CSV table of C-alpha atoms in Angstrom, one decimal:
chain,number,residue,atom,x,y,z
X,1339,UNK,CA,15.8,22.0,-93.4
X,1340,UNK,CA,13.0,23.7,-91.9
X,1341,UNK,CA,12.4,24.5,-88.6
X,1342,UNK,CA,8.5,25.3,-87.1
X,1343,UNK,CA,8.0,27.4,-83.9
X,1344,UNK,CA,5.1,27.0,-81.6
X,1345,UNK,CA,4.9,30.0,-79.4
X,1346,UNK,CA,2.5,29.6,-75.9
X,1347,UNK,CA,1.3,31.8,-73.1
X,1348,UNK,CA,3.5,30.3,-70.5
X,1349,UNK,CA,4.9,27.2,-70.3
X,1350,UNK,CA,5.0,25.1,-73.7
X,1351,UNK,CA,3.5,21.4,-73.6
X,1352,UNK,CA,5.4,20.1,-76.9
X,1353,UNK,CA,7.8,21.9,-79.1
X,1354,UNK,CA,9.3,21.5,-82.9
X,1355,UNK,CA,13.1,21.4,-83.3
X,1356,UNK,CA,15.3,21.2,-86.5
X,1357,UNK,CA,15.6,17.5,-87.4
X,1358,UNK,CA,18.1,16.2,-90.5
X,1359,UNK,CA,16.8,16.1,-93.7
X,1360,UNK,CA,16.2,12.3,-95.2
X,1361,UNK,CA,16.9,12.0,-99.0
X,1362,UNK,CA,16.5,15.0,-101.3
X,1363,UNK,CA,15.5,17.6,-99.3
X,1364,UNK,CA,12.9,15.8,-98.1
X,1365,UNK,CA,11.5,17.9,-94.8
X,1366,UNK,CA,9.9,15.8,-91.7
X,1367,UNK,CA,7.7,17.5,-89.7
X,1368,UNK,CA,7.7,17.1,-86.1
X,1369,UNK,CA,4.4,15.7,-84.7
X,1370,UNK,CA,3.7,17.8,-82.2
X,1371,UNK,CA,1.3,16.3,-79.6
X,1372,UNK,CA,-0.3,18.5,-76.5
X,1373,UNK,CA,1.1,16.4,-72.9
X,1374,UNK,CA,0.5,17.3,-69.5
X,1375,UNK,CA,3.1,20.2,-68.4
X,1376,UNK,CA,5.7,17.8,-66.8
X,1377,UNK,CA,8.3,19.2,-68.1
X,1378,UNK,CA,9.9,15.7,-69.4
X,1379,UNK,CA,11.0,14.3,-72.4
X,1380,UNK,CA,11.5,11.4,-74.4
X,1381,UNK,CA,14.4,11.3,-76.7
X,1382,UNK,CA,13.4,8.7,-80.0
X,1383,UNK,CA,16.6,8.3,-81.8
X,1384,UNK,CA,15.1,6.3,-84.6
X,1385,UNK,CA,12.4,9.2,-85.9
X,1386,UNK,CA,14.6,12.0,-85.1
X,1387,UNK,CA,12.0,13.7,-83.2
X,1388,UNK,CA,11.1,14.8,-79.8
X,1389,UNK,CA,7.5,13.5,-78.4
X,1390,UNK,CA,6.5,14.3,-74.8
X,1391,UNK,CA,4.9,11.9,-72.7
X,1392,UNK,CA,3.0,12.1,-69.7
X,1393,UNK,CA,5.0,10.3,-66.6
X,1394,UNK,CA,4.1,10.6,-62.5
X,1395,UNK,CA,6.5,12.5,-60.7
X,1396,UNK,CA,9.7,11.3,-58.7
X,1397,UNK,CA,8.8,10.9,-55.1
X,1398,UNK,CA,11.4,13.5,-53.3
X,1399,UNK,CA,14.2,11.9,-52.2
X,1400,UNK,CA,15.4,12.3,-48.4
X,1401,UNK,CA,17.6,14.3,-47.5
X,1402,UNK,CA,20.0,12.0,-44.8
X,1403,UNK,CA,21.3,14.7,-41.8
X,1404,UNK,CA,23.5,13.5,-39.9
X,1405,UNK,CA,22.8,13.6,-36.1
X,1406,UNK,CA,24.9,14.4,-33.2
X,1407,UNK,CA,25.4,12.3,-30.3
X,1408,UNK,CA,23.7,14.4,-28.2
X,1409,UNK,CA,20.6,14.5,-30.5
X,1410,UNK,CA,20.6,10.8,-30.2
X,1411,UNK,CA,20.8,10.3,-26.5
X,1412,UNK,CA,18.0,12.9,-26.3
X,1413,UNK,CA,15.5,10.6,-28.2
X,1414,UNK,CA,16.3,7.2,-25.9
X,1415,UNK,CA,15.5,9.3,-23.0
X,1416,UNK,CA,12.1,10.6,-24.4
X,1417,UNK,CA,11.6,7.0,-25.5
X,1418,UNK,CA,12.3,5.8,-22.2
X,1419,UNK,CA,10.3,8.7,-20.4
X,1420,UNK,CA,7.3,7.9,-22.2
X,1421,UNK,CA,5.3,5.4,-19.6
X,1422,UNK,CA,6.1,8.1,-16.9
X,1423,UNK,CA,4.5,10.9,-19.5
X,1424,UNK,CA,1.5,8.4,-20.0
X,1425,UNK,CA,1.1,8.1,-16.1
X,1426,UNK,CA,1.5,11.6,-15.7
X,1427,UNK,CA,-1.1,12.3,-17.8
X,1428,UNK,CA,-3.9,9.7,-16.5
X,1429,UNK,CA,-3.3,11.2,-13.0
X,1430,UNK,CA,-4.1,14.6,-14.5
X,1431,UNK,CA,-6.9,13.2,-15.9
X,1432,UNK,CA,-9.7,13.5,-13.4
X,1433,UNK,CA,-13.2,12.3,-13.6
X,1434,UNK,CA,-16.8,13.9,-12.6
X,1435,UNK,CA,-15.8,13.5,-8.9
X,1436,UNK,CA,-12.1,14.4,-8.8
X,1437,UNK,CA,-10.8,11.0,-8.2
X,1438,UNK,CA,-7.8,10.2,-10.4
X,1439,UNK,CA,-8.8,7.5,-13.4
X,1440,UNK,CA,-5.5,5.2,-13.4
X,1441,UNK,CA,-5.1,1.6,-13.8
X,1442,UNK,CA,-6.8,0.4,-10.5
X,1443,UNK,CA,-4.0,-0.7,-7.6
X,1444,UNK,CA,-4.3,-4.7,-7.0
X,1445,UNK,CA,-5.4,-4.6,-3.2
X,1446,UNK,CA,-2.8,-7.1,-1.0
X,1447,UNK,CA,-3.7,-9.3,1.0
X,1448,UNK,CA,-1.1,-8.7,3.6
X,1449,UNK,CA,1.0,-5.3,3.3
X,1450,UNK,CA,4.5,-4.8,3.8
X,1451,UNK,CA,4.5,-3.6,7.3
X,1452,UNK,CA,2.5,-7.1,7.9
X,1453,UNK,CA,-1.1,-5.5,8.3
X,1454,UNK,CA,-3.8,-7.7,6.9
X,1455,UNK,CA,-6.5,-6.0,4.6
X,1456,UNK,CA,-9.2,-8.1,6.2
X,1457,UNK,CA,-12.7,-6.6,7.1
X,1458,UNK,CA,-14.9,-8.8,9.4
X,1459,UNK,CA,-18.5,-7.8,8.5
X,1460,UNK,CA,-21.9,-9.3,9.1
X,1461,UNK,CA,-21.0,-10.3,12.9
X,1462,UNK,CA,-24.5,-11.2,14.7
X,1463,UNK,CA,-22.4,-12.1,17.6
X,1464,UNK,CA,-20.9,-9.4,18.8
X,1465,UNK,CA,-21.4,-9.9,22.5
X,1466,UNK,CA,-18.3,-12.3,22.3
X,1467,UNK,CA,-15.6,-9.7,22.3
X,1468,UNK,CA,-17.2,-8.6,26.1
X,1469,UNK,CA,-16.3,-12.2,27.0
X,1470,UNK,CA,-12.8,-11.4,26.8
X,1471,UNK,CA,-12.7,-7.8,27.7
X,1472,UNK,CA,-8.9,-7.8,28.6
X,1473,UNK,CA,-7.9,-8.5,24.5
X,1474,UNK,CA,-10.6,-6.2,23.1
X,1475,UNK,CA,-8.9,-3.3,25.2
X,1476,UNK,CA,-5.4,-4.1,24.5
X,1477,UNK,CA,-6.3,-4.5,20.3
X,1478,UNK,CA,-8.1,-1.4,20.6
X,1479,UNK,CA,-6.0,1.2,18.9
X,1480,UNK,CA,-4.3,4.1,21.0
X,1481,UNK,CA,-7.0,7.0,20.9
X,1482,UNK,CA,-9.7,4.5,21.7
X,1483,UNK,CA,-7.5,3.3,24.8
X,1484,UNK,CA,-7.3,6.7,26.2
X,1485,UNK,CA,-10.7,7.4,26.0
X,1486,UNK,CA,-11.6,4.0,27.5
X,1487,UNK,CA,-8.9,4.7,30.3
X,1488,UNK,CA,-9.9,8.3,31.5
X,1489,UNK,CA,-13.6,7.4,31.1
X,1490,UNK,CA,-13.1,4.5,33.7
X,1491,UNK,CA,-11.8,6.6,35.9
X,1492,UNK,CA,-14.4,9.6,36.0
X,1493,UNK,CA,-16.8,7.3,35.6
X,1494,UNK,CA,-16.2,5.4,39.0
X,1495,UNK,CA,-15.1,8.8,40.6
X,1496,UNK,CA,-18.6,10.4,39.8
X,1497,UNK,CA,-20.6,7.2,40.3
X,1498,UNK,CA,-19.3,7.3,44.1
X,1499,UNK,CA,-19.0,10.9,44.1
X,1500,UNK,CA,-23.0,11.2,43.7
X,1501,UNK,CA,-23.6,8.4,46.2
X,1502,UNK,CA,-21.5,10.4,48.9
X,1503,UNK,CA,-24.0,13.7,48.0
X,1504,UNK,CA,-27.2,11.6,48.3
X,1505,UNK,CA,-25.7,10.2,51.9
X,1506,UNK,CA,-25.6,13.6,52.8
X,1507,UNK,CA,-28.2,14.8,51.4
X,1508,UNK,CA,-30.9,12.1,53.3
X,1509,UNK,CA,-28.8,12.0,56.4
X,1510,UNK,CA,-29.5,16.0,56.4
X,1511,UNK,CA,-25.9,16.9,56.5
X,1512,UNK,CA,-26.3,19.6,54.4
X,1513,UNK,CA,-29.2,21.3,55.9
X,1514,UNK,CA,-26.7,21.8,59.0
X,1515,UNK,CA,-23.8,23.2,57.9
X,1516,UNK,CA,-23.4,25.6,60.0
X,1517,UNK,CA,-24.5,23.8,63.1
X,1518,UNK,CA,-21.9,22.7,65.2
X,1519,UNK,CA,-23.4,20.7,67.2
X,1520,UNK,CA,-24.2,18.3,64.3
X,1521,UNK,CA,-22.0,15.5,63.6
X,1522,UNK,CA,-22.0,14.6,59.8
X,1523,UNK,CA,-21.2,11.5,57.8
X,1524,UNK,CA,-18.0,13.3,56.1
X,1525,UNK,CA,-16.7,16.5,57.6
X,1526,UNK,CA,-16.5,19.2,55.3
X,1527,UNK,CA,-18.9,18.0,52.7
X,1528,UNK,CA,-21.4,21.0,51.7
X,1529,UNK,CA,-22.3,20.0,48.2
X,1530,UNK,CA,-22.1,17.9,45.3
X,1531,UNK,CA,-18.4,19.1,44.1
X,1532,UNK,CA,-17.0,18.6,47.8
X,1533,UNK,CA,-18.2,15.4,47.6
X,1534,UNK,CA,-16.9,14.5,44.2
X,1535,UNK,CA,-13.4,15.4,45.6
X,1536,UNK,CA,-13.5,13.2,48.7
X,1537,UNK,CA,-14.3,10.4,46.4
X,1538,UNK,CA,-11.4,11.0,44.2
X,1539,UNK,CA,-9.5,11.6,47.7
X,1540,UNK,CA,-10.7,8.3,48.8
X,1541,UNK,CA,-9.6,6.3,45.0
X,1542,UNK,CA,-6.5,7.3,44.7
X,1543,UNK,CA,-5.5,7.1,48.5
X,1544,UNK,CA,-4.5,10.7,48.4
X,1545,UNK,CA,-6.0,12.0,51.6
X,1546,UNK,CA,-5.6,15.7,52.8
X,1547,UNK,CA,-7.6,15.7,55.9
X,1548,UNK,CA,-9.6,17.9,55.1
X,1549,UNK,CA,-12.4,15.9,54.4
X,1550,UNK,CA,-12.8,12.8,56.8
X,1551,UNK,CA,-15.7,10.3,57.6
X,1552,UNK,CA,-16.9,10.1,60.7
X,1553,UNK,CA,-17.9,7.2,62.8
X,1554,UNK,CA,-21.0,8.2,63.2
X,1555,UNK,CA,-21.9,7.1,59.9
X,1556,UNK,CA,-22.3,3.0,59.4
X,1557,UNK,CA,-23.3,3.4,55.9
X,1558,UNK,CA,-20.4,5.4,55.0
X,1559,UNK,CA,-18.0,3.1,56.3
X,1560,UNK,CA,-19.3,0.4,54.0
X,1561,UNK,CA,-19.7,2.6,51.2
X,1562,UNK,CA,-15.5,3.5,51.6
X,1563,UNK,CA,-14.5,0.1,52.1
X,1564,UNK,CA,-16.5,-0.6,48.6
X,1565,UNK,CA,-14.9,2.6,47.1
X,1566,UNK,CA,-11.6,0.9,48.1
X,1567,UNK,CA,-11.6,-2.6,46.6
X,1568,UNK,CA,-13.7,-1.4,43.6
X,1569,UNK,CA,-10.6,1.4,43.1
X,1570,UNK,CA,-8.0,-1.2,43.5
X,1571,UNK,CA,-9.6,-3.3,40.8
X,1572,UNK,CA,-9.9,-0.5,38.0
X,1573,UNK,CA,-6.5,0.2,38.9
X,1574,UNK,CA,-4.9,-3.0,38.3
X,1575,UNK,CA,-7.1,-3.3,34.9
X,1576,UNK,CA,-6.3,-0.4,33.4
X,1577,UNK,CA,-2.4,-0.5,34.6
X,1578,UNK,CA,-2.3,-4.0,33.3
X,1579,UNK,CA,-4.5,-3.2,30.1
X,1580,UNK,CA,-1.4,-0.5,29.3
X,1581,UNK,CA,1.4,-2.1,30.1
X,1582,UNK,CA,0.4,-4.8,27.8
X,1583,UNK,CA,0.0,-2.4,25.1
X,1584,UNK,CA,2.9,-0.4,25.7
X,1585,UNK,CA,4.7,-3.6,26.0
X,1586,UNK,CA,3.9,-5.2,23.0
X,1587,UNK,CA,6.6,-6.2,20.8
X,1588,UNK,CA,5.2,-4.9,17.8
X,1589,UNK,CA,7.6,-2.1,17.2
X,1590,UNK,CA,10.3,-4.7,17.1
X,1591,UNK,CA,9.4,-5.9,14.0
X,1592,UNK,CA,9.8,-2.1,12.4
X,1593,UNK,CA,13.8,-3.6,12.3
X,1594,UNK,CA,13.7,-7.3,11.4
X,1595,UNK,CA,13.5,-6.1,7.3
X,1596,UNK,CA,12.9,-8.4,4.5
X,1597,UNK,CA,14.3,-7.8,0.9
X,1598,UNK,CA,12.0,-5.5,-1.7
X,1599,UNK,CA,12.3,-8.2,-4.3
X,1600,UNK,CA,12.2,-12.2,-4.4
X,1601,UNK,CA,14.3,-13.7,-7.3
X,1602,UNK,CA,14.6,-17.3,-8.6
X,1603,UNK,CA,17.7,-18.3,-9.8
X,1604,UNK,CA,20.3,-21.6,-9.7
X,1605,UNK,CA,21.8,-22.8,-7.0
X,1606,UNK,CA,23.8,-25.7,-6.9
X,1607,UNK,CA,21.9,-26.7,-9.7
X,1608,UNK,CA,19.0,-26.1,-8.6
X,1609,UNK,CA,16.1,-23.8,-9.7
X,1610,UNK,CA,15.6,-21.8,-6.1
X,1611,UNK,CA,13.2,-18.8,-5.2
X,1612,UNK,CA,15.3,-16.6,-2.5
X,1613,UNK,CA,14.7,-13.8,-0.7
X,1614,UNK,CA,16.9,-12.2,1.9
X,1615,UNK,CA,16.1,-11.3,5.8
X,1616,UNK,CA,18.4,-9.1,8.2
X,1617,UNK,CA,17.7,-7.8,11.9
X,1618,UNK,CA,18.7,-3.9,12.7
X,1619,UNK,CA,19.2,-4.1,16.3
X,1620,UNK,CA,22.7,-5.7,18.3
X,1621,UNK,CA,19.6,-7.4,20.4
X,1622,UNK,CA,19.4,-11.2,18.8
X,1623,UNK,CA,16.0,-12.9,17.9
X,1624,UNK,CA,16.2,-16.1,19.7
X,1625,UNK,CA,14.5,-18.8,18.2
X,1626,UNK,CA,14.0,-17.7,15.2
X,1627,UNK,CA,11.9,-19.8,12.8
X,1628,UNK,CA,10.6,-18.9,9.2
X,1629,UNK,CA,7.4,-20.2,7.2
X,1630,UNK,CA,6.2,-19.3,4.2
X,1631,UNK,CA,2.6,-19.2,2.5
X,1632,UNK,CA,1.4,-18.7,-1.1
X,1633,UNK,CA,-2.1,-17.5,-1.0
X,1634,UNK,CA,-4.0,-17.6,-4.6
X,1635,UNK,CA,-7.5,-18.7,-6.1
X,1636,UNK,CA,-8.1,-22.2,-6.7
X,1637,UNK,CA,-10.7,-24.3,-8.5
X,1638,UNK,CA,-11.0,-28.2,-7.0
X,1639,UNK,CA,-12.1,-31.3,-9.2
X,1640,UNK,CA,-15.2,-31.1,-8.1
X,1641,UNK,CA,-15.8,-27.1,-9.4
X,1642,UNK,CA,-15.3,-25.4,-5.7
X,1643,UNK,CA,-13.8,-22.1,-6.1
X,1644,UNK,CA,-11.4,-21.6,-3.3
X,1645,UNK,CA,-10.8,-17.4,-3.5
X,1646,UNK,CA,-7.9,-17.5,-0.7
X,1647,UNK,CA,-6.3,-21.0,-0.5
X,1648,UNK,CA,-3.4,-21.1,1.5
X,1649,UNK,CA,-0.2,-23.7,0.4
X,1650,UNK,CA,2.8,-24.0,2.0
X,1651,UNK,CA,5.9,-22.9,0.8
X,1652,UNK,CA,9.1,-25.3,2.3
X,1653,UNK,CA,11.8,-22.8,3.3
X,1654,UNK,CA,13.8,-25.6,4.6
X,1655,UNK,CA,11.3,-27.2,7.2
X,1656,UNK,CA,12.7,-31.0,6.6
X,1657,UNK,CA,16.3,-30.1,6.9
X,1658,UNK,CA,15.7,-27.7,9.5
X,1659,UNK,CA,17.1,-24.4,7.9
X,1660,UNK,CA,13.6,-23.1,8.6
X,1661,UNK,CA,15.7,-22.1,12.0
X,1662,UNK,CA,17.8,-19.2,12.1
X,1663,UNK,CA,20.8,-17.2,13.8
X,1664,UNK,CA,19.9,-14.4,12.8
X,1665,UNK,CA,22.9,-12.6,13.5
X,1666,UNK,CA,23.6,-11.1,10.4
X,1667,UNK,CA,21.6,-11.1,7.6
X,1668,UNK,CA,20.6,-14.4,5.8
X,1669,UNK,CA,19.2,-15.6,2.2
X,1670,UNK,CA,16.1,-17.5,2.7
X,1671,UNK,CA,15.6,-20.2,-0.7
X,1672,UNK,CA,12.9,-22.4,-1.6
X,1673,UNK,CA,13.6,-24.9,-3.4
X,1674,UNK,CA,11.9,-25.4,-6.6
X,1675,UNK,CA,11.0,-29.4,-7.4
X,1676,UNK,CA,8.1,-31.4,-8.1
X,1677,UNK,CA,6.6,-31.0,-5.0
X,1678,UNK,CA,6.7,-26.8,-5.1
X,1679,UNK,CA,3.5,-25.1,-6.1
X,1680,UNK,CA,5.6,-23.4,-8.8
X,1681,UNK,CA,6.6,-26.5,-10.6
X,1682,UNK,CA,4.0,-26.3,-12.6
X,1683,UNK,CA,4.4,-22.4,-13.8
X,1684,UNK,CA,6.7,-20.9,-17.0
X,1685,UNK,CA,7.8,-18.0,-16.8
X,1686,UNK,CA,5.3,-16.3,-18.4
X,1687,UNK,CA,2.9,-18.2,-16.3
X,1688,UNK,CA,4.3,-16.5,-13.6
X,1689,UNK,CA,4.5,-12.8,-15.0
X,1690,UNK,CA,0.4,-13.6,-15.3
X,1691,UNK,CA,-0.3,-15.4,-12.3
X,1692,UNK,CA,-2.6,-13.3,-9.7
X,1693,UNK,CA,-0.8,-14.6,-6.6
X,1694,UNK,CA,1.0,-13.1,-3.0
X,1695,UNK,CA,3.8,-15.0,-1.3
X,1696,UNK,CA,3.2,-14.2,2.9
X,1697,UNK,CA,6.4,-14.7,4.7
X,1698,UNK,CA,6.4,-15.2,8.7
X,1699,UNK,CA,9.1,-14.9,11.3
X,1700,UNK,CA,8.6,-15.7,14.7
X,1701,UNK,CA,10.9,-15.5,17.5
X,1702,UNK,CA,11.8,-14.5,21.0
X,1703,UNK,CA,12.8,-10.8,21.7
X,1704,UNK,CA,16.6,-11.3,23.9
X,1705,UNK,CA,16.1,-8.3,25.8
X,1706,UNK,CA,12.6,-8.6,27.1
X,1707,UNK,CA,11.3,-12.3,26.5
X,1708,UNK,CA,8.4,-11.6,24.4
X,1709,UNK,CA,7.4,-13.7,20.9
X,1710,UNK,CA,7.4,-11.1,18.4
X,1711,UNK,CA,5.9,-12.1,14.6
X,1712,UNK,CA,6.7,-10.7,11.8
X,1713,UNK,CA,4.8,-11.1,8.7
């Protein structure tokens, strides 16, 4: 038996080992072959020897940890988080002007408090709002009502004011002031701010005394009976012109409120879209009556694109549950057959579709008899 030693550096790549001997004393060398320093070893039973062969490594095998409860409820809610992070970090992300590069908002048609996002632009014809003066004041907005209504007011007590000063001024009132003698047009009137306040005096039907026309002064008269009427006029169109504002039942619609979401669901076997309406106040809407209008693009036979094309929705307009009591609050349902514009849509269709649903109630306010609409 002989045994053979290969000594290395460092690590060995193949080594000899004592094998049995085969017949009389016959000694078997060991073949001894350089390998790649794996470290592995093939056993062949039938040789007796050892060879090394060259094999890839194992890939490492996981180690399984097991996780707590917590740890677990921690990822779902970084899962679920994870839109919010993304939106969080697009509104950080600003471009070369500051604004904020997000997914673009769709613009409405109609808002939620009922405004409508219309624009009316390239109007030639602008002279037609002065044909009806009395609505273009009351749809002005509130600052531009106040200006209007104090500057029709100075405007007509300076306009008369300066025509009082010129009376006395050519009548040569002012050049005898002090002359007692001299009988003026208005007593009292020695310049242009004494005469601005005797025509303020004379408008608003205040009257002091101080300052009094004469009757020596024909054009005077005339001028104050003018003053008068002209007064009494811009009175009553400016009171009227606020009231109307003041009185418009627009804040009554801040309380009839309409559900955030629509939802279609069954209903005595029937696919319906409902939505719900309720009044705030103990004051009833009297009257009340609901339509409904889906607004999206369209495309006829012939190829006419139709951007904004208006189709009614029935809300109960043959059977006459388009009229409410609206006492408390109601579920408004549309019922969805052939003859409803959604007929035609899946439900994926409608997850796509680009379209806006406008809902109207009009009525009769109880407590002050005004039609208020809500859209």
């Amino acid at each position: 038996m002989a045994l053979e030693n290969s000594v290395f550096p460092s690590r060995p790549d193949s080594l000899s080992l004592p094998v049995e001997e085969k017949g009389d004393g016959e000694e078997v060398e060991v073949a001894t072959e350089a390998t790649a320093s794996t470290g592995l070893f093939n056993l062949s039973e039938e040789l007796g020897t050892v060879v090394t062969t060259e094999t890839a490594p194992s890939p490492p095998t996981p180690i399984k940890v097991k996780r707590s409860f917590q740890s677990k409820l921690a990822e779902r809610e970084d899962k679920a988080n994870e839109p919010r992070k993304k939106l969080r970090v697009a509104e950080k992300e600003r471009g070369r002007f500051g604004w904020v590069r997000t997914r673009r908002k769709r613009q409405r048609y109609v808002e939620k408090n009922g405004r409508c996002n219309v624009q009316h632009g390239n109007m030639r014809e602008t002279y037609r709002y002065l044909t009806d003066i009395f609505t273009t004041l009351v749809d002005l907005n509130w600052r531009c009502s106040l200006f209007v209504f104090v500057m029709a007011y100075a405007v007509t007590w300076l306009f008369f004011g300066a025509i009082w000063y010129l009376i006395a001024y050519c009548r040569g009132d002012l050049d005898h002031l002090e002359d007692e003698t001299w009988t003026p047009c208005v007593n009292n009137v020695n310049g242009f701010i004494s005469a601005f306040l005797f025509s303020i005096e004379t408008e608003t039907t205040i009257g002091y005394g101080h300052r009094v026309i004469t009757d020596q002064c024909p054009v005077g008269t005339m001028l104050l009976l003018l003053q008068a009427i002209l007064g009494s006029m811009v009175n009553a169109f400016m009171v009227g012109c606020m009231f109307v504002k003041i009185s418009q039942p627009n804040k009554r619609a801040e309380t009839l409120v309409f559900s955030k979401h629509a939802v279609i669901s069954l209903r005595d076997d029937k696919l319906c879209l409902m939505f719900r309406v309720g009044d705030l106040r103990s004051s009833h809407i009297v009257g009340a009556n609901m339509r409904a209008k889906l607004i999206k693009s369209k495309q006829t036979q012939e190829g006419e694109f139709i951007p904004l094309d208006q189709t009614d929705i029935s809300v109960g307009f043959e059977t006459g549950d388009d009229r409410l009591f609206l006492v408390s609050p109601l579920v408004i349902s549309h019922e969805i057959d052939v003859h409803s514009p959604f007929w035609d849509m899946s439900q994926s269709q409608l997850e796509k579709e680009d379209f806006e649903i406008v809902v109207i109630l009009e009525g009769m306010v109880e407590a002050t008899g005004e039609d208020v609409v809500v859209e």
